[in-house]
Every structure is written in structure tokens, then in C-alpha cells.
Coordinates of C-alpha atoms and ligand atoms in Angstrom, one line a residue:
X1 CA 25.0 -14.2 -27.7
X2 CA 21.6 -13.4 -26.4
X3 CA 21.3 -10.9 -23.5
X4 CA 18.6 -10.1 -21.0
X5 CA 17.9 -7.1 -18.8
X6 CA 18.1 -7.1 -15.0
X7 CA 15.9 -4.5 -13.5
X8 CA 15.1 -3.3 -10.0
X9 CA 12.8 -0.4 -9.1
X10 CA 12.8 2.0 -6.2
X11 CA 9.3 3.6 -6.0
X12 CA 8.5 6.6 -3.9
X13 CA 4.8 7.0 -3.1
X14 CA 3.3 10.0 -1.2
X15 CA 1.0 8.9 1.5
X16 CA -2.4 10.4 1.6
X17 CA -2.4 11.4 5.3
X18 CA -4.0 14.8 6.1
X19 CA -0.9 16.1 7.8
X20 CA 2.8 15.8 7.4
X21 CA 5.1 13.1 8.8
X22 CA 6.6 15.2 11.7
X23 CA 4.2 18.2 12.1
X24 CA 0.6 19.2 11.8
X25 CA 1.0 21.1 8.5
X26 CA -1.3 20.2 5.6
X27 CA -0.2 17.7 2.9
X28 CA -2.5 19.1 0.3
X29 CA -1.0 19.4 -3.1
X30 CA -0.5 22.9 -4.5
X31 CA -1.3 26.0 -2.5
X32 CA 0.6 29.3 -2.5
X33 CA 4.3 28.5 -2.1
X34 CA 5.5 28.2 1.5
X35 CA 2.0 28.4 3.1
X36 CA 1.9 24.8 4.4
X37 CA 4.9 25.2 6.6
X38 CA 6.0 25.6 10.3
X39 CA 9.2 25.7 12.2
X40 CA 9.5 21.8 12.1
X41 CA 9.2 21.2 8.4
X42 CA 11.2 24.4 7.8
X43 CA 14.0 22.8 9.9
X44 CA 14.3 25.9 12.1
X45 CA 16.7 25.5 15.1
X46 CA 15.1 24.0 18.1
X47 CA 12.0 22.6 16.4
X48 CA 11.5 18.9 17.1
X49 CA 9.8 16.2 15.0
X50 CA 6.7 14.2 16.3
X51 CA 6.0 11.0 14.3
X52 CA 2.5 10.9 12.7
X53 CA 1.1 7.5 13.7
X54 CA -1.0 7.3 10.5
X55 CA 2.3 7.2 8.5
X56 CA 3.4 4.1 10.3
X57 CA 0.0 2.6 9.9
X58 CA -0.1 3.2 6.1
X59 CA 3.5 1.8 5.9
X60 CA 2.4 -1.4 7.6
X61 CA -0.8 -1.5 5.5
X62 CA 1.2 -1.2 2.3
X63 CA 3.7 -3.9 3.5
X64 CA 0.9 -6.3 4.4
X65 CA -0.9 -5.8 1.0
X66 CA 2.5 -6.4 -0.7
X67 CA 3.1 -9.7 1.3
X68 CA 5.9 -8.2 3.4
X69 CA 7.0 -9.1 7.0
X70 CA 6.9 -6.3 9.5
X71 CA 9.9 -5.3 11.5
X72 CA 8.2 -4.9 14.9
X73 CA 11.1 -3.0 16.2
X74 CA 12.4 -0.4 13.9
X75 CA 13.7 3.2 13.9
X76 CA 14.2 6.4 12.0
X77 CA 17.6 7.5 10.7
X78 CA 19.2 10.7 9.5
X79 CA 20.5 10.8 5.9
X80 CA 22.8 13.8 5.6
X81 CA 22.9 15.9 2.5
X82 CA 23.2 19.5 1.7
X83 CA 20.8 20.9 -0.8
X84 CA 18.3 23.8 -0.6
X85 CA 15.3 21.6 -1.0
X86 CA 16.1 20.0 2.5
X87 CA 16.2 22.8 5.0
X88 CA 17.5 20.7 8.0
X89 CA 20.4 19.5 5.9
X90 CA 19.3 15.9 6.6
X91 CA 16.3 13.8 5.6
X92 CA 14.6 11.6 8.3
X93 CA 14.3 8.2 6.7
X94 CA 14.9 4.5 7.7
X95 CA 18.2 3.0 6.7
X96 CA 19.1 -0.2 8.6
X97 CA 15.8 -1.3 9.8
X98 CA 12.9 -0.5 7.5
X99 CA 9.3 -1.0 8.6
X100 CA 8.7 -3.8 6.1
X101 CA 10.9 -6.4 4.4
X102 CA 10.7 -9.4 2.0
X103 CA 7.5 -9.2 0.2
X104 CA 6.5 -9.7 -3.4
X105 CA 4.1 -8.7 -6.2
X106 CA 2.8 -11.2 -8.6
X107 CA 2.6 -10.2 -12.2
X108 CA 1.2 -12.0 -15.1
X109 CA 3.5 -12.5 -18.2
X110 CA 2.2 -12.3 -21.8
X111 CA 2.1 -16.1 -22.0
X112 CA -0.2 -16.2 -19.0
X113 CA 2.4 -17.4 -16.5
X114 CA 2.5 -15.8 -13.2
X115 CA 5.8 -14.4 -11.8
X116 CA 6.6 -13.2 -8.3
X117 CA 8.8 -10.1 -8.1
X118 CA 10.5 -9.8 -4.8
X119 CA 10.2 -6.7 -2.7
X120 CA 13.3 -6.1 -0.6
X121 CA 12.0 -3.4 1.7
X122 CA 9.6 -0.7 2.4
X123 CA 10.6 2.3 4.4
X124 CA 9.0 5.5 5.6
X125 CA 10.6 8.8 5.1
X126 CA 9.9 12.6 4.5
X127 CA 9.7 14.3 1.1
X128 CA 11.9 17.3 0.3
X129 CA 10.8 20.7 -0.8
X130 CA 10.6 21.7 -4.5
X131 CA 13.1 23.9 -6.3
X132 CA 11.9 26.1 -9.2
X133 CA 14.6 27.5 -11.4
X134 CA 13.6 30.8 -13.1
X135 CA 15.5 33.5 -15.0
X136 CA 15.4 35.5 -11.9
X137 CA 17.2 32.8 -9.9
X138 CA 16.2 29.7 -8.1
X139 CA 13.1 29.6 -5.8
X140 CA 12.2 27.1 -3.2
X141 CA 8.7 26.0 -2.0
X142 CA 8.7 24.0 1.2
X143 CA 5.0 23.0 1.0
X144 CA 6.1 19.5 0.1
X145 CA 8.9 19.3 2.7
X146 CA 7.8 16.7 5.3
X147 CA 5.0 15.1 3.2
X148 CA 5.2 11.5 4.1
X149 CA 6.5 8.9 1.6
X150 CA 7.1 5.2 1.5
X151 CA 9.9 3.9 -0.7
X152 CA 9.3 0.4 -2.0
X153 CA 12.5 -1.3 -3.2
X154 CA 12.1 -4.3 -5.5
X155 CA 14.7 -7.1 -5.8
X156 CA 16.4 -7.2 -9.2
X157 CA 13.9 -9.8 -10.4
X158 CA 12.5 -8.0 -13.4
X159 CA 13.9 -9.2 -16.8
X160 CA 12.5 -6.7 -19.3
X161 CA 11.1 -3.2 -19.6
X162 CA 7.7 -4.6 -20.1
X163 CA 7.9 -6.6 -16.9
X164 CA 8.9 -3.4 -15.1
X165 CA 5.7 -1.7 -16.4
X166 CA 3.5 -4.6 -15.4
X167 CA 5.1 -4.5 -11.9
X168 CA 4.5 -0.7 -11.7
X169 CA 0.9 -1.0 -12.8
X170 CA 0.2 -3.7 -10.3
X171 CA 1.9 -1.8 -7.5
X172 CA -0.1 1.3 -8.4
X173 CA -3.4 -0.4 -8.4
X174 CA -2.7 -2.1 -5.1
X175 CA -1.5 1.1 -3.3
X176 CA -4.5 3.1 -4.6
X177 CA -7.0 0.4 -3.7
X178 CA -5.8 0.2 -0.1
X179 CA -6.0 4.0 -0.1
X180 CA -2.6 4.8 1.3
X181 CA -1.7 6.9 -1.7
X182 CA -3.6 8.6 -4.5
X183 CA -0.7 7.5 -6.8
X184 CA -1.2 10.6 -9.0
X185 CA 1.9 10.5 -11.1
X186 CA 1.2 14.0 -12.7
X187 CA 1.3 15.4 -9.2
X188 CA 4.4 13.5 -8.2
X189 CA 2.6 11.1 -5.8
X190 CA 4.3 8.2 -7.4
X191 CA 7.9 8.5 -8.7
X192 CA 10.4 5.9 -9.7
X193 CA 14.1 5.3 -10.0
X194 CA 15.0 2.5 -12.3
X195 CA 18.0 0.3 -12.1
X196 CA 19.1 -1.7 -15.1
X197 CA 22.0 -3.9 -16.1
X198 CA 22.4 -6.6 -18.7
X199 CA 23.8 -10.1 -18.6
X200 CA 24.0 -13.1 -21.0
X201 CA 20.7 -14.8 -21.0
X202 CA 20.3 -17.3 -18.1
X203 CA 23.5 -16.1 -16.4
X204 CA 23.6 -15.8 -12.6
X205 CA 26.0 -12.9 -12.5
X206 CA 24.6 -9.4 -12.8
X207 CA 26.3 -6.8 -14.9
X208 CA 27.2 -3.2 -13.9
X209 CA 24.1 -1.1 -13.5
X210 CA 22.8 2.3 -14.4
X211 CA 20.2 4.1 -12.3
X212 CA 17.7 6.4 -14.0
X213 CA 16.5 9.0 -11.6
X214 CA 13.0 10.5 -10.9
X215 CA 10.8 9.1 -13.6
X216 CA 7.1 10.0 -13.3
X217 CA 5.5 8.2 -16.2
X218 CA 5.5 4.5 -16.8
X219 CA 5.7 5.0 -20.6
X220 CA 8.8 7.2 -20.3
X221 CA 10.5 4.7 -17.9
X222 CA 9.9 1.8 -20.3
X223 CA 11.4 3.9 -23.2
X224 CA 14.4 4.8 -20.9
X225 CA 14.9 1.2 -20.0
X226 CA 14.8 0.2 -23.7
X227 CA 17.3 2.8 -24.5
X228 CA 19.6 1.7 -21.6
X229 CA 19.2 -1.9 -22.5
X230 CA 20.6 -1.3 -26.0
X231 CA 23.3 1.0 -24.8
X232 CA 24.5 -1.6 -22.2
X233 CA 24.3 -4.6 -24.7
X234 CA 26.2 -2.5 -27.3
X235 CA 28.9 -1.7 -24.7
X236 CA 29.3 -5.3 -23.5
X237 CA 29.5 -6.6 -27.1
X238 CA 32.2 -4.0 -27.9
X239 CA 34.1 -5.1 -24.8
X240 CA 33.8 -1.6 -23.2
X241 CA 34.0 -1.3 -19.4
X242 CA 30.7 0.1 -18.2
X243 CA 30.8 2.1 -15.0
X244 CA 28.0 2.3 -12.4
X245 CA 26.3 5.6 -12.9
X246 CA 23.3 7.7 -12.3
X247 CA 21.4 9.1 -15.3
X248 CA 18.5 11.2 -16.4
X249 CA 16.1 10.6 -19.2
X250 CA 15.7 13.3 -21.8
X251 CA 12.2 12.8 -23.2
X252 CA 12.5 15.2 -26.1
X253 CA 15.7 13.6 -27.4
X254 CA 14.8 10.1 -26.3
X255 CA 18.2 9.5 -24.7
X256 CA 19.6 9.1 -21.2
X257 CA 22.6 11.1 -20.0
X258 CA 24.9 10.6 -17.1
X259 CA 24.6 12.8 -14.0
X260 CA 27.3 11.2 -11.8
X261 CA 29.3 8.1 -11.6
X262 CA 29.7 5.9 -8.6
X263 CA 32.9 7.5 -7.5
X264 CA 31.2 10.8 -7.1
X265 CA 28.2 9.2 -5.2
X266 CA 27.1 10.9 -2.1
X267 CA 28.2 9.7 1.3
X268 CA 25.1 10.2 3.4
X269 CA 26.7 9.5 6.8
X270 CA 23.6 7.7 8.1
X271 CA 23.0 7.5 11.8
X272 CA 20.0 7.0 14.1
X273 CA 17.7 9.9 14.5
X274 CA 18.2 11.0 18.1
X275 CA 15.1 13.2 18.3
X276 CA 12.7 10.2 17.8
X277 CA 12.3 7.0 19.8
X278 CA 12.6 3.5 18.6
X279 CA 9.2 2.2 17.2
X280 CA 7.6 -0.7 18.8
X281 CA 4.8 -2.2 16.7
X282 CA 2.5 -4.6 18.5
X283 CA 0.9 -7.7 17.0
X284 CA -2.5 -6.3 17.9
X285 CA -1.8 -3.2 15.8
X286 CA -0.6 -5.2 12.9
X287 CA -3.8 -7.4 13.1
X288 CA -6.0 -4.3 13.2
X289 CA -4.3 -2.9 10.2
X290 CA -4.6 -6.3 8.4
X291 CA -8.4 -6.2 9.0
X292 CA -8.6 -2.7 7.3
X293 CA -7.2 -4.1 4.0
X294 CA -10.1 -4.3 1.5
X295 CA -10.4 -7.0 -1.3
X296 CA -7.3 -6.3 -3.5
X297 CA -7.5 -5.7 -7.3
X298 CA -6.3 -9.2 -8.3
X299 CA -8.7 -10.8 -5.8
X300 CA -11.5 -8.7 -7.2
X301 CA -10.6 -9.7 -10.8
X302 CA -10.7 -13.4 -9.9
X303 CA -14.1 -13.0 -8.3
X304 CA -15.5 -11.0 -11.2
X305 CA -14.5 -13.8 -13.6
X306 CA -16.2 -16.4 -11.4
X307 CA -19.3 -14.5 -10.4
X308 CA -20.0 -12.6 -13.7
X309 CA -18.4 -14.9 -16.2
X310 CA -16.6 -12.0 -17.9
X311 CA -13.3 -12.7 -19.7
X312 CA -10.1 -12.5 -17.6
X313 CA -8.9 -9.7 -19.7
X314 CA -12.0 -7.5 -18.9
X315 CA -11.7 -8.3 -15.3
X316 CA -8.0 -7.2 -15.2
X317 CA -8.8 -3.9 -16.9
X318 CA -11.9 -3.2 -14.8
X319 CA -10.0 -3.7 -11.6
X320 CA -7.1 -1.3 -12.4
X321 CA -8.8 1.3 -10.2
X322 CA -11.2 0.6 -7.3
X323 CA -13.6 3.2 -8.5
X324 CA -14.0 1.5 -11.9
X325 CA -14.3 -1.9 -10.2
X326 CA -17.1 -0.7 -7.9
X327 CA -18.9 1.0 -10.7
X328 CA -18.7 -2.1 -12.8
X329 CA -20.0 -4.4 -10.1
X330 CA -23.1 -2.2 -9.5
X331 CA -24.0 -2.0 -13.1
X332 CA -23.4 -5.7 -13.6
X333 CA -25.7 -6.6 -10.7
X334 CA -28.4 -4.2 -11.6
X335 CA -28.5 -4.8 -15.3
X336 CA -28.0 -8.5 -14.9
X337 CA -25.8 -8.2 -18.1
X338 CA -22.2 -8.1 -16.9
X339 CA -20.6 -8.4 -20.4
X340 CA -22.6 -5.4 -21.6
X341 CA -21.6 -3.5 -18.5
X342 CA -17.9 -4.3 -19.2
X343 CA -18.2 -3.4 -22.9
X344 CA -19.7 0.0 -22.2
X345 CA -17.2 0.8 -19.5
X346 CA -14.1 -0.5 -21.3
X347 CA -15.3 0.9 -24.6
X348 CA -17.3 4.1 -25.1
X349 CA -17.1 5.3 -21.5
X350 CA -13.4 4.9 -21.2
X351 CA -12.9 6.6 -24.5
X352 CA -15.0 9.6 -23.5
X353 CA -13.2 9.8 -20.1
X354 CA -9.8 9.7 -21.8
X355 CA -10.7 12.3 -24.3
X356 CA -12.0 14.6 -21.5
X357 CA -9.2 13.7 -19.1
X358 CA -11.6 12.4 -16.5
X359 CA -11.8 9.7 -14.0
X360 CA -14.7 7.5 -12.9
X361 CA -15.5 9.7 -10.0
X362 CA -16.1 12.6 -12.4
X363 CA -18.8 10.8 -14.3
X364 CA -22.1 12.6 -14.2
X365 CA -24.3 9.5 -14.5
X366 CA -24.3 6.7 -11.8
X367 CA -24.2 3.0 -12.1
X368 CA -28.0 2.6 -11.9
X369 CA -28.4 4.9 -14.9
X370 CA -26.0 2.9 -17.0
X371 CA -27.8 -0.3 -15.9
X372 CA -31.0 1.3 -17.1
X373 CA -29.5 2.0 -20.5
X374 CA -28.4 -1.6 -20.8
X375 CA -31.9 -2.8 -19.8
X376 CA -33.7 -0.6 -22.4
X377 CA -31.4 -1.8 -25.1
X378 CA -31.8 -5.4 -24.1
X379 CA -35.6 -4.9 -24.1
X380 CA -35.4 -3.6 -27.6
X381 CA -36.8 -0.1 -26.7
X382 CA -33.7 1.3 -28.5
X383 CA -31.0 -0.2 -30.7
X384 CA -27.4 -0.5 -29.6
X385 CA -26.4 2.3 -32.0
X386 CA -29.0 4.7 -30.6
X387 CA -27.8 3.6 -27.2
X388 CA -24.4 5.1 -28.1
X389 CA -26.1 8.5 -28.7
X390 CA -28.0 8.2 -25.4
X391 CA -24.8 7.4 -23.6
X392 CA -23.1 10.6 -25.1
X393 CA -26.0 12.6 -23.7
X394 CA -25.8 10.9 -20.3
X395 CA -22.1 11.7 -20.3
X396 CA -22.8 15.4 -20.9
X397 CA -25.8 16.0 -18.9
X398 CA -26.1 13.1 -16.3
X399 CA -29.8 12.8 -17.3
X400 CA -31.7 9.4 -17.0
X401 CA -31.5 7.4 -20.3
X402 CA -35.4 7.2 -20.3
X403 CA -35.6 11.0 -20.1
X404 CA -33.1 11.4 -23.0
X405 CA -35.0 8.8 -25.1
X406 CA -38.3 10.5 -24.4
X407 CA -36.9 14.1 -25.0
X408 CA -35.2 13.2 -28.2
X409 CA -37.9 10.8 -29.5
X410 CA -35.4 7.9 -29.8
X411 CA -37.7 4.9 -29.1
X412 CA -36.9 2.1 -31.5
X413 CA -39.6 1.4 -34.1
X414 CA -40.5 -2.4 -34.0
X415 CA -43.6 -1.9 -36.0
X416 CA -43.3 -4.3 -38.9
X417 CA -46.2 -2.8 -40.8
X418 CA -44.6 0.8 -40.7
X419 CA -41.2 -0.5 -41.7
X420 CA -42.6 -2.5 -44.6
X421 CA -44.2 0.8 -45.9
X422 CA -40.8 2.5 -45.7
X423 CA -39.1 -0.4 -47.5
X424 CA -41.7 -0.4 -50.3
X425 CA -41.4 3.3 -50.8
X426 CA -37.7 3.2 -51.0
X427 CA -37.7 0.4 -53.5
X428 CA -40.2 2.4 -55.6
X429 CA -38.0 5.4 -55.5
X430 CA -34.9 3.5 -56.7
X431 CA -35.9 1.6 -59.8
X432 CA -32.3 1.5 -61.0
X433 CA -31.0 -0.2 -57.9
X434 CA -34.0 -2.7 -58.1
X435 CA -32.9 -3.5 -61.6
X436 CA -29.3 -4.0 -60.4
X437 CA -30.6 -6.5 -57.9
X438 CA -32.6 -8.3 -60.5
X439 CA -29.5 -8.5 -62.6
X440 CA -27.8 -10.4 -59.8
X441 CA -26.1 -7.8 -57.6
X442 CA -27.1 -9.0 -54.1
X443 CA -25.0 -6.4 -52.4
X444 CA -27.5 -3.6 -53.1
X445 CA -29.6 -5.1 -50.2
X446 CA -27.2 -3.4 -47.8
X447 CA -27.8 -0.1 -49.7
X448 CA -31.5 -0.5 -49.1
X449 CA -31.1 -1.2 -45.4
X450 CA -29.0 1.9 -45.1
X451 CA -31.6 4.1 -46.8
X452 CA -34.3 2.7 -44.5
X453 CA -32.3 3.4 -41.4
X454 CA -31.6 6.9 -42.7
X455 CA -35.3 7.5 -43.5
X456 CA -36.3 6.4 -40.0
X457 CA -33.5 8.5 -38.4
X458 CA -31.9 5.3 -37.1
X459 CA -34.9 4.4 -35.1
X460 CA -36.1 1.4 -37.0
X461 CA -35.1 -2.0 -35.4
X462 CA -32.2 -3.0 -37.6
X463 CA -33.1 -6.7 -37.4
X464 CA -36.6 -6.1 -38.6
X465 CA -35.3 -3.9 -41.4
X466 CA -33.0 -6.6 -42.6
X467 CA -35.7 -9.2 -42.5
X468 CA -38.2 -7.1 -44.4
X469 CA -35.7 -5.9 -47.0
X470 CA -34.8 -9.6 -47.7
X471 CA -38.3 -10.6 -47.8
X472 CA -39.4 -7.9 -50.2
X473 CA -36.4 -8.5 -52.4
X474 CA -37.2 -12.1 -52.8
X475 CA -40.5 -11.1 -54.3
X476 CA -38.9 -8.9 -57.0
Ligands
LIG501 P1 21.6 1.4 -3.6 O1 21.8 1.3 -2.1 O2 22.7 1.9 -4.3 O3 20.3 2.2 -3.9 P2 20.4 -1.1 -3.7 O4 21.1 -2.4 -3.4 O5 19.5 -0.6 -2.7 O6 21.4 0.0 -4.1 O7 19.6 -1.4 -5.0 C1 18.7 -0.4 -5.5 C2 17.9 -1.1 -6.6 O8 18.7 -1.5 -7.6 C3 17.1 -2.2 -6.1 O9 15.8 -2.1 -6.6 C4 17.8 -3.5 -6.7 O10 16.9 -4.5 -7.0 C5 18.4 -2.8 -8.0 N1 19.6 -3.5 -8.4 C6 20.7 -3.9 -7.6 N2 21.6 -4.5 -8.4 C7 21.2 -4.4 -9.7 C8 21.8 -4.8 -11.0 N3 23.0 -5.4 -11.1 N4 21.0 -4.6 -12.1 C9 19.8 -4.0 -11.9 N5 19.3 -3.6 -10.9 C10 19.9 -3.8 -9.7
LIG502 MG1 18.8 3.2 -3.4
LIG503 ZN1 5.1 21.9 9.3

């Protein structure tokens, strides 16, 4: 029997407001422990929450960008639990009536088909503090307590670990493009719980699910899902009873392990948060927020394909982040060679950025400078290969390509007379190879081209070198 996975994701995303959700403390990442705190986010007796309007605005903005409906009347609820990362002993969240519901994200499958993945709800809530377990005991830092979050809960519409990764990538690119979250996974701005079960292919009845908690890397989550998929299929095939459980992923061992089963699940005793009033969201406000949503990544990608005639694949890679998309568009317009712009950005530049752990905003050169590089290559001032060297220098120094070409004397030599002299000299210096050629070995022509390029320090125009080497060889 063939099986398929059923996957649903719960994604927590930290909102990039300046201040926390219920007080004026800074949301900045890091900082000395317990310096971004006040009586409210420390949960001291008598301190009352005040809801940050920006948090609701960002919640609505995320909802609209993810095709959700907005609950114009909604409220905050208390989720009670006892753990030192939560000083009030309850988290303020939204239980029964979330700010957004019933949206979707469209992903593209490998065969090119589009698939809509439902979003059940988006609610706003506060983050907890952070525990640090040391040899000297456990420490707690409340800088993160009260940082605003949205939780985006998908419907169980995903059917494989790869689909889950596609969904997450799309979600991340949308959230960061509308600037509600920086989505920095390494700083915990985007975290994910993954739910998975298996069922016979095409079945309508879902199996018993496992939930993998607190994943902060797409790759790790995909691996964890693959592991769970096999474990579940194995169990079903062997007729074992699976029980609904909550698990953790052990990256080093490549396995998941159970934390708790459903029977031991927490009872959070939700009830309405009495210290905050019901939220009434006006149509005018929703429309205002709607207007603030910029062109979304997939819309940009479609436009790039149309306007710049670049391949769909390029367009989808270039629009993964807004910074990259904007950079590309400027270079494409200024250089009038969109495919070259795309090749440089997706190739050498991405490689250099990855190697140096950098993002587009850290680049020392600007779009106009890259456009200039493309123009000098297209004009034949330098070859594409020399262009790579120039790019490396631009990457390190941020200098103009023209300045680098001047300083390093890299201008391409297009002088046929000069190149002919070099070709002749090299043939004279290598009589054995010439004899080889006369004996019928045509491949030595490449050897000559290589020697000419070396003798001219790569500056000779390769097309001209090729032409002249062939022309001189035919006279031998
Ligand atoms: P809970 O209240 O226990 O968190 P929810 O009903 O809110 O459960 O579901 C949480 C997530 O689990 C959602 O993303 C949902 O799509 C997913 N999910 C629900 N049932 C299944 C299932 N049988 N297999 C896989 N995922 C599931
Ligand atoms: Mg849940
Ligand atoms: Zn505070």
C-alpha cells in the first residue's frame, strides 16, 4: 500500500515593532539580560497591559497578504501555564476569536502545478522569556517576554516534507516583504511547530499525528518530517497503535524523541483577558492597511518575467527577498541586460554573499556599479572572465568597476595586430606542438589559445584570439 504524509504547520513570527505588545520596552534582539524590562512585562502585581496598536495593524497586514478574512470584533485571552519563562503565569494570546481566519498561500509544485495551502487562522500573542541552563543552575532573561508574535496555523493541506518547505519559504518571503517581521530564523524571529500523520494515498481519513516542537531551520524540519514519515508508515504497516504525541528533533542523532503524550497534554484553562477590552477593527482601518501592502514577491516575479523576459526560475529566486528583487530591478533597468543582471546576482554575487555570510544590504557596491560592470563587458572593454575579477574587487572595496579596470590595467586588448604578433611568437616558440598539429592533432589549437591568454594576462579578447589562432594554423 502507498502512503502519503499529512502535514500542518504552526509558525510563530516575531513582529518588528519597536516596542513590546503590552508595554513600551524595546523589542531589540540581544542586549544585556533583563535590561528591556518593566513591571508589565515582568508580570509584577498590579501592572496592567496596554495593547500596542501597531501589533494589531501588523496582524491585519499579514492576514490580508495571506488572503485571510479579518475578524472585526476579536479579543485577547489568557492561556494559563506555570513555567519560569512566563512571569505572569499566563500568556496573553487569542484563543476563540483570532484576528484573521481562512486564508491561503499558493505554492508551486515540482511539476509546475499551483496548489493552495489553507491557513486556518492567524492570532496575535506575546512571546515568553528565555531560559538558559548552565552548570550553576538555570537563568532567565525576560528581554523577550512580551515581544509581539503572530502565530500562523495552516490547515493540514501539505502532503510531503518538500511541500512543507515550499510553504515555509513562501510564507517567509511574504512576511518579510510586507515588513511585519524580519524573519531571522537564527535569532528566533521565525519558529515552527510541525504536525505530521500518514494515511493511505488518496484516503480522506487522517491518521494519528505527532507534533515536532520549536524548529528554527527549514532544512532540519524537512529532515525531521522525513524521519517521522518513515516512523509512522512503519508503525502503521506493523499494525502498531500510534499515540498522539509531542516530540523534539535531535539534529546530531537525526532522530525525534517523545516529550509528552496527549494524555499528559497541558490544560491551559483559557478565558477572556479581563484587563483588555474587546477589539473593534473598522473597515476604514482595514482598507488603510490594505493600501500599505507593497507588491508581493509572487506578483513581482510574474512582472519580472513579463517586463524583463527572464526565466521563471530566475524570477522566483530573485524575489525571495525584497532587497534582492529591488537590487535586480535597478541593475536590469540601468544595464538594459536583465539576463546578465540575473546571472551575476544568482551566480557570483550570491556565492560571495553566502561565503561571507552576508545579505544584499551588506553589499559594498550599489546597483549602478553592477550595471556599469555589465555595460563595460557588453561593450567589449573587458572580457567576462576579467569581469569576474573586477566583481571580486568591487565586492571587497566597493570601488567603481571603471576605477578597478584602470588601476589594475585590465582593459581588454582588441588589437588584432598585437594579438597576431603574440600568436606568431608562441607558434615559433613551440615547434613540437606545431608539428603535432601538422600531424593531424587539431586539439593543440586550444593549447595555443591558452598560451596566448596567459601571455596577455587574460586581457586579449578571447574571440579574436580564437579567430587568429585558427587563421594562422590554417596557413601551417
Ligand atoms: P492543537 O489545538 O492541538 O494545536 P490544531 O487543530 O490547532 O491542534 O492543529 C494544529 C496543527 O496541526 C494545524 O496546523 C493542523 O493543520 C495540523 N493538523 C491537525 N490534524 C492533523 C493531522 N491528522 N495530521 C497532520 N497535521 C494535522
Ligand atoms: Mg496548536
Ligand atoms: Zn516592559
